[in-house]
C-alpha positions as CSV (number, residue, x, y, z in Angstrom):
1,A,-8.7,7.5,-11.0
2,F,-6.2,9.0,-8.7
3,V,-8.6,11.7,-7.5
4,V,-11.5,9.3,-7.0
5,V,-9.3,6.8,-5.1
6,T,-7.8,9.5,-2.9
7,L,-11.3,10.7,-2.0
8,L,-12.4,7.2,-1.2
9,M,-9.3,6.5,0.9
10,V,-10.0,9.7,2.9
11,L,-13.6,8.7,3.4
12,L,-12.9,5.1,4.2
13,L,-10.1,5.8,6.6
14,G,-11.9,8.7,8.2
15,S,-8.9,11.0,8.0
16,L,-7.5,13.4,5.4
17,K,-4.0,12.9,6.7
18,L,-4.2,9.1,6.6
19,G,-6.0,9.1,3.3
20,L,-3.2,11.1,1.7
21,I,-0.5,9.0,3.3
22,A,-2.3,5.9,1.8
23,M,-1.9,7.2,-1.7
24,V,1.9,7.2,-1.6
25,P,2.2,3.3,-1.3
26,N,-0.7,3.0,-3.8
27,L,1.0,5.0,-6.5
28,M,4.6,3.8,-6.0
29,P,4.1,0.4,-7.6
30,V,2.5,1.9,-10.6
31,A,5.3,4.4,-11.0
32,M,7.9,1.8,-10.5
33,I,6.4,-0.7,-13.0
34,M,6.1,2.1,-15.6
35,G,9.8,2.9,-15.0
36,I,10.7,-0.7,-15.5
37,M,8.6,-0.8,-18.7
38,H,10.5,2.2,-20.0
39,F,13.9,0.8,-19.0
40,C,13.1,-2.5,-20.7
41,S,11.6,-0.8,-23.8
42,I,8.3,-2.5,-23.2
43,P,5.7,-0.7,-25.3
44,I,2.3,0.5,-24.0
45,D,-0.2,-1.6,-25.9
46,M,-3.9,-2.5,-25.3
47,N,-3.0,-5.0,-22.5
48,N,-0.3,-3.0,-20.8
49,I,-2.5,0.1,-20.6
50,L,-4.7,-1.8,-18.1
51,I,-1.7,-2.3,-15.7
52,A,-2.1,1.0,-13.9
53,S,-5.7,0.7,-13.1
54,I,-5.5,-3.0,-12.1
55,S,-2.4,-2.3,-10.0
56,M,-4.0,0.6,-8.2
57,G,-6.9,-1.7,-7.3
58,L,-4.6,-4.4,-6.0
59,A,-2.5,-1.9,-4.0
60,V,-5.5,-0.2,-2.5
61,D,-6.9,-3.5,-1.1
62,D,-3.8,-4.2,1.0
63,T,-3.2,-0.6,2.0
64,I,-6.7,0.0,3.2
65,H,-6.7,-3.1,5.5
66,L,-3.3,-2.1,7.0
67,L,-4.1,1.5,7.5
68,H,-7.6,0.9,8.9
69,Q,-6.1,-1.4,11.5
70,F,-3.4,1.2,12.2
71,R,-6.1,3.9,12.7
72,L,-8.2,1.9,15.0
73,N,-5.2,0.9,17.2
74,H,-3.7,4.4,17.1
75,Q,-6.9,5.9,18.4
76,R,-6.9,3.3,21.2
77,T,-3.3,3.3,22.2
78,Q,-1.9,6.7,20.9
79,N,1.3,4.7,20.3
80,V,2.6,4.6,16.7
81,E,4.9,1.5,17.1
82,E,2.3,-0.5,19.0
83,S,-0.3,0.4,16.4
84,I,1.9,-0.6,13.5
85,R,2.8,-3.9,15.2
86,I,-0.9,-4.7,15.9
87,A,-1.9,-3.7,12.3
88,M,0.9,-5.8,10.8
89,S,0.0,-8.9,12.9
90,H,-3.7,-8.5,12.1
91,S,-3.5,-7.7,8.4
92,G,0.1,-8.8,7.4
93,R,-0.5,-12.5,7.0
94,A,-3.7,-12.0,4.9
95,M,-1.9,-9.4,2.8
96,V,1.0,-11.8,2.0
97,S,-1.2,-14.8,1.3
98,T,-3.7,-13.0,-1.0
99,T,-0.9,-11.2,-2.8
100,M,1.0,-14.4,-3.4
101,I,-2.1,-16.0,-4.8
102,L,-2.6,-13.0,-7.1
103,V,1.1,-13.0,-8.2
104,L,1.0,-16.7,-9.0
105,G,-2.3,-16.3,-10.8
106,F,-1.0,-13.6,-13.0
107,F,2.3,-15.3,-13.6
108,V,0.3,-18.2,-15.2
109,Y,-0.2,-15.8,-18.1
110,M,3.5,-16.0,-18.8
111,G,2.8,-19.5,-20.3
112,A,0.6,-18.0,-23.0
113,E,1.7,-18.1,-26.6
114,M,1.1,-14.4,-27.3
115,Q,3.9,-12.2,-26.1
116,N,1.6,-9.3,-25.1
117,I,-0.3,-11.6,-22.7
118,Q,3.0,-12.9,-21.3
119,R,4.2,-9.4,-20.6
120,F,0.8,-8.5,-19.1
121,G,1.0,-11.4,-16.6
122,L,4.6,-10.6,-15.7
123,L,4.0,-6.9,-15.2
124,I,0.8,-7.2,-13.2
125,G,2.4,-10.0,-11.0
126,L,5.5,-7.8,-10.4
127,T,3.3,-4.8,-9.6
128,A,1.3,-6.8,-7.1
129,L,4.5,-8.0,-5.5
130,L,6.0,-4.5,-5.4
131,A,2.7,-3.2,-3.9
132,L,3.0,-5.8,-1.1
133,L,6.6,-5.0,-0.3
134,I,5.9,-1.3,-0.3
135,D,2.9,-1.8,2.1
136,L,5.0,-4.0,4.4
137,F,8.1,-1.8,4.5
138,F,7.5,1.7,3.2
139,A,4.0,2.3,4.6
140,P,5.1,1.7,8.3
141,A,8.0,4.2,7.7
142,L,5.5,6.8,6.4
143,L,3.3,6.2,9.5
144,R,6.3,6.6,11.8
145,T,7.3,9.8,10.0
146,F,3.9,11.5,9.9
147,Y,2.6,10.3,13.3
148,A,5.8,10.4,15.4
149,R,5.6,14.0,16.4
150,Q,1.9,13.7,17.3
151,S,2.7,10.7,19.4
152,T,5.6,12.5,21.1
153,R,3.4,15.5,21.9
154,T,0.7,13.3,23.3
155,T,3.3,11.5,25.6
156,E,4.7,14.9,26.7
157,M,1.2,16.2,27.6
158,I,0.4,13.0,29.5
159,N,3.7,13.3,31.4
160,E,3.0,17.0,32.2
161,A,-0.5,16.1,33.4
162,H,1.0,13.6,35.9
163,T,3.5,16.1,37.3
């Protein structure tokens, strides 16, 4: 699934660099929830085995909207900070509202009588919440890190051209 999703992200975002950057926030929630499961001694059963694939799908949805907006604005402005700000203002509210609906929807499973269904709802809800937080805070940091030098070089070239 990781390879297929990576290829799709590269194709959909139109950039190898941005597609690879996109995979970091998509894998982090899955890795974190698996760590939480290990720490809390939650076994991997038939319901919990689905968490990774469902979580990847939820994380990809928000990430692709955010990074697509970033790419469009970065091509237009060549300014990383401005592109992140516009992408967040364009996609951020929708990301928060859809994720909160998903989280609440999955948390409803915590009212089930079967313990494995309760855990499934809790873990998927927490994973969706983690994915949102990672997209809102960590993804912009990644963009700043991997696009800052390019933006600085572009600015330097423009300044040199004007002198």
